[in-house]
Short mmCIF file of C-alpha atoms and ligand atoms in Angstrom, two decimals:
data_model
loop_
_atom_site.label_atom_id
_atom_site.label_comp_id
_atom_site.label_asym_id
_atom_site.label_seq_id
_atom_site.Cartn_x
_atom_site.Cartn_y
_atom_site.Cartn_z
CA UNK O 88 156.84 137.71 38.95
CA UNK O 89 159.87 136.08 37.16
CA UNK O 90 162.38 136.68 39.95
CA UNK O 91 162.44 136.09 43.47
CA UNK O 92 164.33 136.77 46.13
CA UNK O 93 163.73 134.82 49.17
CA UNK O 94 165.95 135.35 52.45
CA UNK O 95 165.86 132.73 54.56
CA UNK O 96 165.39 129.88 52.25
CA UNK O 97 167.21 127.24 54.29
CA UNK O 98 165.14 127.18 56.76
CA UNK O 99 162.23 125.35 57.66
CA UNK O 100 159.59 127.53 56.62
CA UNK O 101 162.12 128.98 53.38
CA UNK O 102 162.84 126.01 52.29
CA UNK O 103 159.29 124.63 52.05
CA UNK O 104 158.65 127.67 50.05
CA UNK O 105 160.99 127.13 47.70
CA UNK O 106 159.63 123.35 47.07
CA UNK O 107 156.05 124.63 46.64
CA UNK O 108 156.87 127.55 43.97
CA UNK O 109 159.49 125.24 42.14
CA UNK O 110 157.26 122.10 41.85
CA UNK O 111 153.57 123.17 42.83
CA UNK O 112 152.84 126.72 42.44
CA UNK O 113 152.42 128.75 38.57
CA UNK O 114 155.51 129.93 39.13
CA UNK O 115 158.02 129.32 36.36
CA UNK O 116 160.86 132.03 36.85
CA UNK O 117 163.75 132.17 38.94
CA UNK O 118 164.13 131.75 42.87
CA UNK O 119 167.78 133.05 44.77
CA UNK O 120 167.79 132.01 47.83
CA UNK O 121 170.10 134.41 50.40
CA UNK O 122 170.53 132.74 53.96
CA UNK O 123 173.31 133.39 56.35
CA UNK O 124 173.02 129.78 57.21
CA UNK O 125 172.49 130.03 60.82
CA UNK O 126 172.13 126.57 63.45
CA UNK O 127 168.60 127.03 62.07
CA UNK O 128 169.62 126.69 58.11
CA UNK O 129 170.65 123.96 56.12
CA UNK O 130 171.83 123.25 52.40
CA UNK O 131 170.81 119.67 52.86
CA UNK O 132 166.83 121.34 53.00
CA UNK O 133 167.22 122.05 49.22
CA UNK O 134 169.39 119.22 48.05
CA UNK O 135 169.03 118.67 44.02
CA UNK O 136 166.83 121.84 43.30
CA UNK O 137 169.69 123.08 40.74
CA UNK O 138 169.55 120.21 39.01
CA UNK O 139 166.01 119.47 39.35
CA UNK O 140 165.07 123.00 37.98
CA UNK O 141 168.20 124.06 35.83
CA UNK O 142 168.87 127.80 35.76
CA UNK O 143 165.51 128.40 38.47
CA UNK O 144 167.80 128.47 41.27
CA UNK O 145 170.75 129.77 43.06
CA UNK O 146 172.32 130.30 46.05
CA UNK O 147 174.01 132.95 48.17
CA UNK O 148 175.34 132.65 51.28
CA UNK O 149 174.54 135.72 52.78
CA UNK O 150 173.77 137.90 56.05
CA UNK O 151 170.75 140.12 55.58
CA UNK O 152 172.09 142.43 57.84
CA UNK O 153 175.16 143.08 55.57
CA UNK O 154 174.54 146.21 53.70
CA UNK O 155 177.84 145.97 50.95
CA UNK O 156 176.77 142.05 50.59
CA UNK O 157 172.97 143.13 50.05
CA UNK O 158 173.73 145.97 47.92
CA UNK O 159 176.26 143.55 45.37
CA UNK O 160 172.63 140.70 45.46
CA UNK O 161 170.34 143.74 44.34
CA UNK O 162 172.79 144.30 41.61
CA UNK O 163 173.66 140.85 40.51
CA UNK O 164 169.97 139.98 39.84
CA UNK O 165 167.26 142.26 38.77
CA UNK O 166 164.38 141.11 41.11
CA UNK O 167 161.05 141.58 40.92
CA UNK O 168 159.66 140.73 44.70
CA UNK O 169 161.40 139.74 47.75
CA UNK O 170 160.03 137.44 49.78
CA UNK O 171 161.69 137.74 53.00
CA UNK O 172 161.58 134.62 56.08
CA UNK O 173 164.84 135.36 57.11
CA UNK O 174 164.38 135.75 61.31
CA UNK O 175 165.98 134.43 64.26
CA UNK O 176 162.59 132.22 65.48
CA UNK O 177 162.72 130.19 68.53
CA UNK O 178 161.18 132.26 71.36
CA UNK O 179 163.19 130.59 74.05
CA UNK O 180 165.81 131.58 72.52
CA UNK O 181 165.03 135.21 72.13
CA UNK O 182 164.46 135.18 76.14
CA UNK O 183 167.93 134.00 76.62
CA UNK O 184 170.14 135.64 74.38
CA UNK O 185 168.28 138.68 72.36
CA UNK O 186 171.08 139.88 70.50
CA UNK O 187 170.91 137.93 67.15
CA UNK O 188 166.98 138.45 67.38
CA UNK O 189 167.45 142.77 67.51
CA UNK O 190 170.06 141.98 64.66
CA UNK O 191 168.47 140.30 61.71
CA UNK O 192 164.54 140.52 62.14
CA UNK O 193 165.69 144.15 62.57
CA UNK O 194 168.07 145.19 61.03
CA UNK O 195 168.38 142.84 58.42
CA UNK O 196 164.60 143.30 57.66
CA UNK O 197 165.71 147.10 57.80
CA UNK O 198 168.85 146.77 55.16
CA UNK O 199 166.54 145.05 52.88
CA UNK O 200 163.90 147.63 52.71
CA UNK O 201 166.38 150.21 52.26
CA UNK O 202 167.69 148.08 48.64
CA UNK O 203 164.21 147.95 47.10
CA UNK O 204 163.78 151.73 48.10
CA UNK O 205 167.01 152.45 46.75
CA UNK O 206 165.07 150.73 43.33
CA UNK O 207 162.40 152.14 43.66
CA UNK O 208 162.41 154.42 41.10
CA UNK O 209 164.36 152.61 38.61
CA UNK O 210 163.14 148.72 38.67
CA UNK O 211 159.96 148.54 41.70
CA UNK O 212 160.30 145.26 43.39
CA UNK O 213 157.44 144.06 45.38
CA UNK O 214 158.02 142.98 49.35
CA UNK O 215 156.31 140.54 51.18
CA UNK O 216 156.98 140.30 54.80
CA UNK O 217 156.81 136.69 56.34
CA UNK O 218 155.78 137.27 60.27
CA UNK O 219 154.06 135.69 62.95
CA UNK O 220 150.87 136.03 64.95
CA UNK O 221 152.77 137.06 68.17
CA UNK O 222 152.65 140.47 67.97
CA UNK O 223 149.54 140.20 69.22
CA UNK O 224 149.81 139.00 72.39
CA UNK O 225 148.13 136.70 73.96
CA UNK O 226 144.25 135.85 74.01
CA UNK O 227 142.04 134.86 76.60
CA UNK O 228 139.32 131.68 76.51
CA UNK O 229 137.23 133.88 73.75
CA UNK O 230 137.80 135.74 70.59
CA UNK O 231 140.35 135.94 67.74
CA UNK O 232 143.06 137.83 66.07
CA UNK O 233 142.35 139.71 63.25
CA UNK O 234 143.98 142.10 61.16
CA UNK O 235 143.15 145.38 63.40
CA UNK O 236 144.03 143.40 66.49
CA UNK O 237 146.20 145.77 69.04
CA UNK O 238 150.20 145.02 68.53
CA UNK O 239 151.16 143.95 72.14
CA UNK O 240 154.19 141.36 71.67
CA UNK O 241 155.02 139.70 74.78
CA UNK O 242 159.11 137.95 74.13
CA UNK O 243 162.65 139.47 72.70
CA UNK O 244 161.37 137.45 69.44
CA UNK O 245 157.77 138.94 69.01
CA UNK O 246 159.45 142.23 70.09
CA UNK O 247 161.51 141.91 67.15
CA UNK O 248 158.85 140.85 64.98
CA UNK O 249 156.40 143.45 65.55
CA UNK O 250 159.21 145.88 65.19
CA UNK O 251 159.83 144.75 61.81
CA UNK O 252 156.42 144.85 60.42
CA UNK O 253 156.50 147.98 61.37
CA UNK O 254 159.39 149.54 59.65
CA UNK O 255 157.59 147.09 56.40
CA UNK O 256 154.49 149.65 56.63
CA UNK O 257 156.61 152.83 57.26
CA UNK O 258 158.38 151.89 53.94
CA UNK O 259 155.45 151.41 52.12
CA UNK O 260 153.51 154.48 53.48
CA UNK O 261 156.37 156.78 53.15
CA UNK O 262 158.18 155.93 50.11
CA UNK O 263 155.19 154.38 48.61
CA UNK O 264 156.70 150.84 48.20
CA UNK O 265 154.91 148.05 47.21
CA UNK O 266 154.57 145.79 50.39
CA UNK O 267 152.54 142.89 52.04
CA UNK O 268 152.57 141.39 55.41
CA UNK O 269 151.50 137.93 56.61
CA UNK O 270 150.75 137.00 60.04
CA UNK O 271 151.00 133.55 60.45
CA UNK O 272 149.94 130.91 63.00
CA UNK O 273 151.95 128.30 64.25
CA UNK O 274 153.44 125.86 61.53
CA UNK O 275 154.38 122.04 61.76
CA UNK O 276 156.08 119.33 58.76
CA UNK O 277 158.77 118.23 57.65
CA UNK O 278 162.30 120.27 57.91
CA UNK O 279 161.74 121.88 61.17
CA UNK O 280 164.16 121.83 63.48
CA UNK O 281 164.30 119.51 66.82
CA UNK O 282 163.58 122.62 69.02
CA UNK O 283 160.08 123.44 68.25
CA UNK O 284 157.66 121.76 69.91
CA UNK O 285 156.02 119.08 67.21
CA UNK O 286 159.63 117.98 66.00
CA UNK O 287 161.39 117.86 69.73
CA UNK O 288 158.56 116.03 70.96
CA UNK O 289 158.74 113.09 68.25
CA UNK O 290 162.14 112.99 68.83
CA UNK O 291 162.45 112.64 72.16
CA UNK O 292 159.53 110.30 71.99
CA UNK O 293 161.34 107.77 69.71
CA UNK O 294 164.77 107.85 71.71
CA UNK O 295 162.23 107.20 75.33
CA UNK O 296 163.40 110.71 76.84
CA UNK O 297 161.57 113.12 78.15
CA UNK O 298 158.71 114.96 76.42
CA UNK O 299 159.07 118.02 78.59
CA UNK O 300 155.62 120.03 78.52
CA UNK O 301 155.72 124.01 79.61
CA UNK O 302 153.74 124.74 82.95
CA UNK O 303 150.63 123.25 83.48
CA UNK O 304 150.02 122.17 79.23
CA UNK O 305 147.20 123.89 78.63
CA UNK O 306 148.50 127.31 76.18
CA UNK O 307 147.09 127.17 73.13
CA UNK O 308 148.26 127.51 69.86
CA UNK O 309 146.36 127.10 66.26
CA UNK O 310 148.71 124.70 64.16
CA UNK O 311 148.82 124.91 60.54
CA UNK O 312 150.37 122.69 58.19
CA UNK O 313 153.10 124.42 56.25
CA UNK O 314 152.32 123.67 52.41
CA UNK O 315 148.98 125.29 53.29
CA UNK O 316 151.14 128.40 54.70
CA UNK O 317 153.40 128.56 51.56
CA UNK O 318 150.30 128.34 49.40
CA UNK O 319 148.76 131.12 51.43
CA UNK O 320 152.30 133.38 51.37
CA UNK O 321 152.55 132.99 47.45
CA UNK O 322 148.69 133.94 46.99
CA UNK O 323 148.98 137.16 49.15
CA UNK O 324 152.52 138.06 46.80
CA UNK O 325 150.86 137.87 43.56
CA UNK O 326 147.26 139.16 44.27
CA UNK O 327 146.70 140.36 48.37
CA UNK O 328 146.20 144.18 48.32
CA UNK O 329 149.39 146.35 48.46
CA UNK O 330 150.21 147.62 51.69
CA UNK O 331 147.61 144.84 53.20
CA UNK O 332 148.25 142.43 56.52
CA UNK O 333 147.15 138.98 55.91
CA UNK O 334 145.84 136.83 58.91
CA UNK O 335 146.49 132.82 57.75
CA UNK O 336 145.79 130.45 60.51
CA UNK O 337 144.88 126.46 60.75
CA UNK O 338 141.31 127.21 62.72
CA UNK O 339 142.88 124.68 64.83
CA UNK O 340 143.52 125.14 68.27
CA UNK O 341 145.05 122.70 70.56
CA UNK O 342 146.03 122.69 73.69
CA UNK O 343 149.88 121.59 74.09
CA UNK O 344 149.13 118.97 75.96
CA UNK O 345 146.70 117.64 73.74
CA UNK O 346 149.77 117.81 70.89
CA UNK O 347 152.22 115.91 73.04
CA UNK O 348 149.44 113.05 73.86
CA UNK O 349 148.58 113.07 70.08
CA UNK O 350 152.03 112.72 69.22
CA UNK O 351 153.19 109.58 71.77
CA UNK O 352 149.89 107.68 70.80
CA UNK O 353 150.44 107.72 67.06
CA UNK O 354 154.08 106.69 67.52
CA UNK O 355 153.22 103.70 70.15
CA UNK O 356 150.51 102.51 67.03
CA UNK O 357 153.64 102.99 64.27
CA UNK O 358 156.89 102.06 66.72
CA UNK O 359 155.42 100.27 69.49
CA UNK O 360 157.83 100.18 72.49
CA UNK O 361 159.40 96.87 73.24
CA UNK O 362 158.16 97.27 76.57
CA UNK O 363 154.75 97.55 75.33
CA UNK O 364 154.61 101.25 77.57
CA UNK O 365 152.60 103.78 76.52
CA UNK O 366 154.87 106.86 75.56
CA UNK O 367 152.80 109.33 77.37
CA UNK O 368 154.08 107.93 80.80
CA UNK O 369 157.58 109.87 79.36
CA UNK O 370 155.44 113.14 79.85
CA UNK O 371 157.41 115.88 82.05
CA UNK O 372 155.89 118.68 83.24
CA UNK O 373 158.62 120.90 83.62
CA UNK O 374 159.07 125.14 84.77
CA UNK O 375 157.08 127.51 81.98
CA UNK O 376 158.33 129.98 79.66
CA UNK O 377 158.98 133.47 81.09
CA UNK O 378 155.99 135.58 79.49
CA UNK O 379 153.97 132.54 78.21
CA UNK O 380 151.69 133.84 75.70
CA UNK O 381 148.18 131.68 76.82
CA UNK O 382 146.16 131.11 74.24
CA UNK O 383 146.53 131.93 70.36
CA UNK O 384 143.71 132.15 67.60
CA UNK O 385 143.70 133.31 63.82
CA UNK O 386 140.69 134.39 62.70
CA UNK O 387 141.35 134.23 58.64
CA UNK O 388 138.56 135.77 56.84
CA UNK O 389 140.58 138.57 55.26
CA UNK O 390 142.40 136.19 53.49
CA UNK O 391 138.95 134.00 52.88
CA UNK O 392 137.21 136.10 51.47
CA UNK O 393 140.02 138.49 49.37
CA UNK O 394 141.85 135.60 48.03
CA UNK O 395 140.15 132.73 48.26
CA UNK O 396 142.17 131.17 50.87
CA UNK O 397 141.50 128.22 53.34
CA UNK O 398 144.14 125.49 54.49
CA UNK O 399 144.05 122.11 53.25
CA UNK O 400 145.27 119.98 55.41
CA UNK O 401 143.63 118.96 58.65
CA UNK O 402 145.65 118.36 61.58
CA UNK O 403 145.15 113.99 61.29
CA UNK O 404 146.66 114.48 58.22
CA UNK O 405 149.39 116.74 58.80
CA UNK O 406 150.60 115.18 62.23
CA UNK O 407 150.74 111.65 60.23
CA UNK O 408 152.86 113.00 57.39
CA UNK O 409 155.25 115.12 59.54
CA UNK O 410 155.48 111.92 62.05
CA UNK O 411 156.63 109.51 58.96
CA UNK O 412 158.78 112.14 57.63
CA UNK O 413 160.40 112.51 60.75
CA UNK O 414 160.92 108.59 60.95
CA UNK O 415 161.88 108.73 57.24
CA UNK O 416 164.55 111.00 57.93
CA UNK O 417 166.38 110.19 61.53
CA UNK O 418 169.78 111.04 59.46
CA UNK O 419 168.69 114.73 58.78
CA UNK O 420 167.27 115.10 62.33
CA UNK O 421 170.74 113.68 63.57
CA UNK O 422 173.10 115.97 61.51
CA UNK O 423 171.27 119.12 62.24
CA UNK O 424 170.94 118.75 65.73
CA UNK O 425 175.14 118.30 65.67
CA UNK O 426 177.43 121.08 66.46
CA UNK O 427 175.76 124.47 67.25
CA UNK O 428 172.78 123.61 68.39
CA UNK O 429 174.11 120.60 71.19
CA UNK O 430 176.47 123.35 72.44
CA UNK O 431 173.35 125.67 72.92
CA UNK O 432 171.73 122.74 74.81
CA UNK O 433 174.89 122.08 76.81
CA UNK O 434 175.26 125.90 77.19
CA UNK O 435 171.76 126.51 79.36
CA UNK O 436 170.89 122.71 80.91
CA UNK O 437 174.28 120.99 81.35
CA UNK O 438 175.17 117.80 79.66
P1 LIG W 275 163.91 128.98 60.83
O1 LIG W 275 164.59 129.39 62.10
O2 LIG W 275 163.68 127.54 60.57
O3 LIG W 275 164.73 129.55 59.57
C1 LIG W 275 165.26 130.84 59.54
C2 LIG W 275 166.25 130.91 58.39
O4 LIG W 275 166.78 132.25 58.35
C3 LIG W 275 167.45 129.97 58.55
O5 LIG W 275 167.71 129.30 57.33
C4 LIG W 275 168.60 130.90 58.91
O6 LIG W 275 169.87 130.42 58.50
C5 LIG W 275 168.19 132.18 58.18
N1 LIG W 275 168.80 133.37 58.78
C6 LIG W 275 168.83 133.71 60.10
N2 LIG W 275 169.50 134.87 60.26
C7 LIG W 275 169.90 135.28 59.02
C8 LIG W 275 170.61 136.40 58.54
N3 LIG W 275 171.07 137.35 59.37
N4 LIG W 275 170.84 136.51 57.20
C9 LIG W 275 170.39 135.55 56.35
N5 LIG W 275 169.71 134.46 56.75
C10 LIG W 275 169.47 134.33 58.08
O7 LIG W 275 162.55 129.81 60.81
P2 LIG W 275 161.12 129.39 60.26
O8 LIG W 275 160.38 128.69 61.33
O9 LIG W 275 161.26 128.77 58.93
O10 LIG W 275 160.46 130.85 60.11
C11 LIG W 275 160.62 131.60 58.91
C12 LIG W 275 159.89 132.93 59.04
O11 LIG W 275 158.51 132.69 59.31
C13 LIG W 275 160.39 133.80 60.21
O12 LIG W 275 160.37 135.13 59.79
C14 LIG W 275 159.36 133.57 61.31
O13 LIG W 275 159.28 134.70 62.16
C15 LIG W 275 158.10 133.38 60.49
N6 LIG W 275 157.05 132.55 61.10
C16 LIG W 275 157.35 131.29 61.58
C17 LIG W 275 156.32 130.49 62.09
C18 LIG W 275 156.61 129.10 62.62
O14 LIG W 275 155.70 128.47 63.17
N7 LIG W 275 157.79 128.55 62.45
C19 LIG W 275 155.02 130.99 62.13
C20 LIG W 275 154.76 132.29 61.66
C21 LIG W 275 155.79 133.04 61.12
O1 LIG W 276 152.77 131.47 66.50
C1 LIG W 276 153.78 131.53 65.54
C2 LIG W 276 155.11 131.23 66.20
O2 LIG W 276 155.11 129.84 66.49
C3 LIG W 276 156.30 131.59 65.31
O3 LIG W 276 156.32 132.97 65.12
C4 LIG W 276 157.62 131.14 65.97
O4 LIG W 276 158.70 131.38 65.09
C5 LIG W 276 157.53 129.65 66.25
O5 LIG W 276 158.69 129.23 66.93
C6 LIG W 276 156.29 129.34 67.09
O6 LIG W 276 156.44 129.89 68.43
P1 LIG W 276 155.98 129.08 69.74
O7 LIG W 276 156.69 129.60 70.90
O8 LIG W 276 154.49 129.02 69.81
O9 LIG W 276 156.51 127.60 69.30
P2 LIG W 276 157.24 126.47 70.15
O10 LIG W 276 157.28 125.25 69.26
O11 LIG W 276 158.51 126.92 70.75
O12 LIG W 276 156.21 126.19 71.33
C7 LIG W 276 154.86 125.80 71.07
C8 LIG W 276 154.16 125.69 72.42
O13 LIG W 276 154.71 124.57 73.13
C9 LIG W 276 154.38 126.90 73.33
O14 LIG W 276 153.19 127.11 74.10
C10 LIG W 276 155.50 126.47 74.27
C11 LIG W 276 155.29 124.97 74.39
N1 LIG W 276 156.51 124.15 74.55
C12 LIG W 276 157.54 124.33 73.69
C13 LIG W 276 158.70 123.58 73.78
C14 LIG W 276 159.87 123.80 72.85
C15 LIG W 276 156.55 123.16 75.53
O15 LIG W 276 155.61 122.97 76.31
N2 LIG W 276 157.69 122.39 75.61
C16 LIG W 276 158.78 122.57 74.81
O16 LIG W 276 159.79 121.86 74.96
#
């Protein structure tokens, strides 16, 4: 694969991915990133890569669900895979206000599809499809996902998700595309914006407001660091089985609570408060999520044992890393949480 096409690249997950293949992958063709640029994207994630890498990387500012403006990309550059992270994410989100969600992890999964089948005959161009481990549901104290797991997506966003996925095996059973799908666990590091858990909770932790906590703390979720999901991603794109679905989890669950307590320690031992407090008394159990998936779990030995897969960081590591970066860069966290996203805030809690 010389040239790629990843949607979504300003965003937390994209962007990473675009890091990894420039700098630490085999990779040594070209990368054009397409991203609408959303509350959720910023430039500022891939500041310097055109002059780092000269002539390995470009930009359009794009909506996926544009069909013209899709049509003039798949023109303009002769691709050879897509891979495609593009998605409205934050399930809260999705609960309040499902329109953007229906729209581009859709649609704008759907107008992509359509471009590479429109290719298909002339120049094939290989599709991976970056999703989530919520369209399965949610688990109970035992057992994993795998691979055959039951589609049962429980929010607007997961709705959306397993939608997409699958329209992504529909293309490549019907029109014999070349396709892949990863499921994917929940990710943590840097770039991520201040309203998923890991990143709101160090930030509200360092400005001494509240860490609020969904019902009684206790869902589960397996984190994963997000270099170990790029790796994973690029691995399944140049060798996972066409038409396969790739499990990639951190075989780490944690209870949220256990996350939040995590978090305030390790900040109190870096940025102790001058009150000599213990950050965990800023702890706010607050109302839970409508449809609160309990518990999930990745069990990853498709990917094991096919590809050679496992994830390298462990979650000491990763939470120390993404904690400094976070402290490293209070300027980023500042500038993207301006503008669209305070008027969300203001929007459903009030100033
Ligand atoms: P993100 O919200 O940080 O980034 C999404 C990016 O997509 C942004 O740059 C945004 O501007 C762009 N975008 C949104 N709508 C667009 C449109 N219509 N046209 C073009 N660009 C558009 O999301 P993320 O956390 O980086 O997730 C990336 C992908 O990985 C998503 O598909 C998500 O479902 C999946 N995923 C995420 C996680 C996780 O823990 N974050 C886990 C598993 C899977
Ligand atoms: O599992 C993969 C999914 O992980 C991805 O597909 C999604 O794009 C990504 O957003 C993430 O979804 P979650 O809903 O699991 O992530 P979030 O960070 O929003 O929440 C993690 C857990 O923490 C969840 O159980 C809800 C809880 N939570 C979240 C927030 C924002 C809180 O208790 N308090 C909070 O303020």
């Amino acid at each position: 694969m010389k040239n790629i096409l990843v949607t979504g690249g300003s965003g937390f997950i994209g962007s990473n991915f675009i890091r990894f293949l420039l700098s630490e992958s085999s990779f040594n063709g070209r990368v054009v990133n397409v991203d609408k640029l959303t509350y959720a994207g910023n430039q500022e994630n891939l500041t310097g890569l055109e002059e780092e890498f000269p002539g390995r990387y470009a930009f359009e500012k794009k909506d996926i669900c544009d069909k013209e403006n899709m049509r003039t990309i798949f023109e303009k550059y002769d691709f050879d895979a897509v891979c495609h992270f593009a998605a409205e994410s934050h399930v809260d989100r999705s609960i309040v206000d499902p329109d953007a969600f229906i729209m581009t992890n859709i649609i704008g999964t759907y107008m992509l599809l359509e471009e590479v089948r429109r290719k298909k005959d002339t120049r094939p161009v290989h599709f991976h499809h970056v999703s989530t481990d919520e369209v399965y549901g949610s688990l109970g104290e035992n057992g994993f996902f795998t691979e055959t797991t039951p589609y049962r997506p429980n929010s607007p966003y997961s709705a959306s998700k397993a939608s997409s996925d699958h329209l992504v095996r529909a293309y490549g059973k019907t029109y014999g595309l070349s396709v892949t799908t990863s499921n994917c666990s929940n990710n943590y590091g840097p770039y991520q914006f201040p309203e998923k858990l890991i990143p709101l909770i160090i930030e509200n932790a360092l400005c001494e407001n509240p860490l609020p906590v969904y019902g009684d703390g206790k869902n589960i979720r397996d984190w994963l660091y997000v270099t170990d999901h790029c790796r994973a991603v690029w691995m399944i794109m140049q060798h996972g089985k066409r038409g396969g679905m790739y499990n990639i989890g951190g075989q780490c669950e944690k209870e949220n609570i256990e996350v939040v307590k995590t978090i305030c320690d390790r900040l109190d031992d870096m940025r102790p408060l001058a009150s000599g407090k213990s950050r965990q008394e800023l702890i706010t159990f607050v109302k839970d999520r409508p449809g609160h998936d309990r518990r999930y779990a990745i069990d990853f030995t498709k990917l094991k044992n096919e590809l050679g897969w496992t994830p390298k960081e462990s979650f000491d590591t990763g939470i120390e890393k993404t904690i400094k970066w976070y402290l490293d860069h209070k300027d980023w966290v500042e500038r993207v949480k301006s503008g669209e996203y305070r008027s969300w805030i203001k929007q459903q809690y009030g100033d």
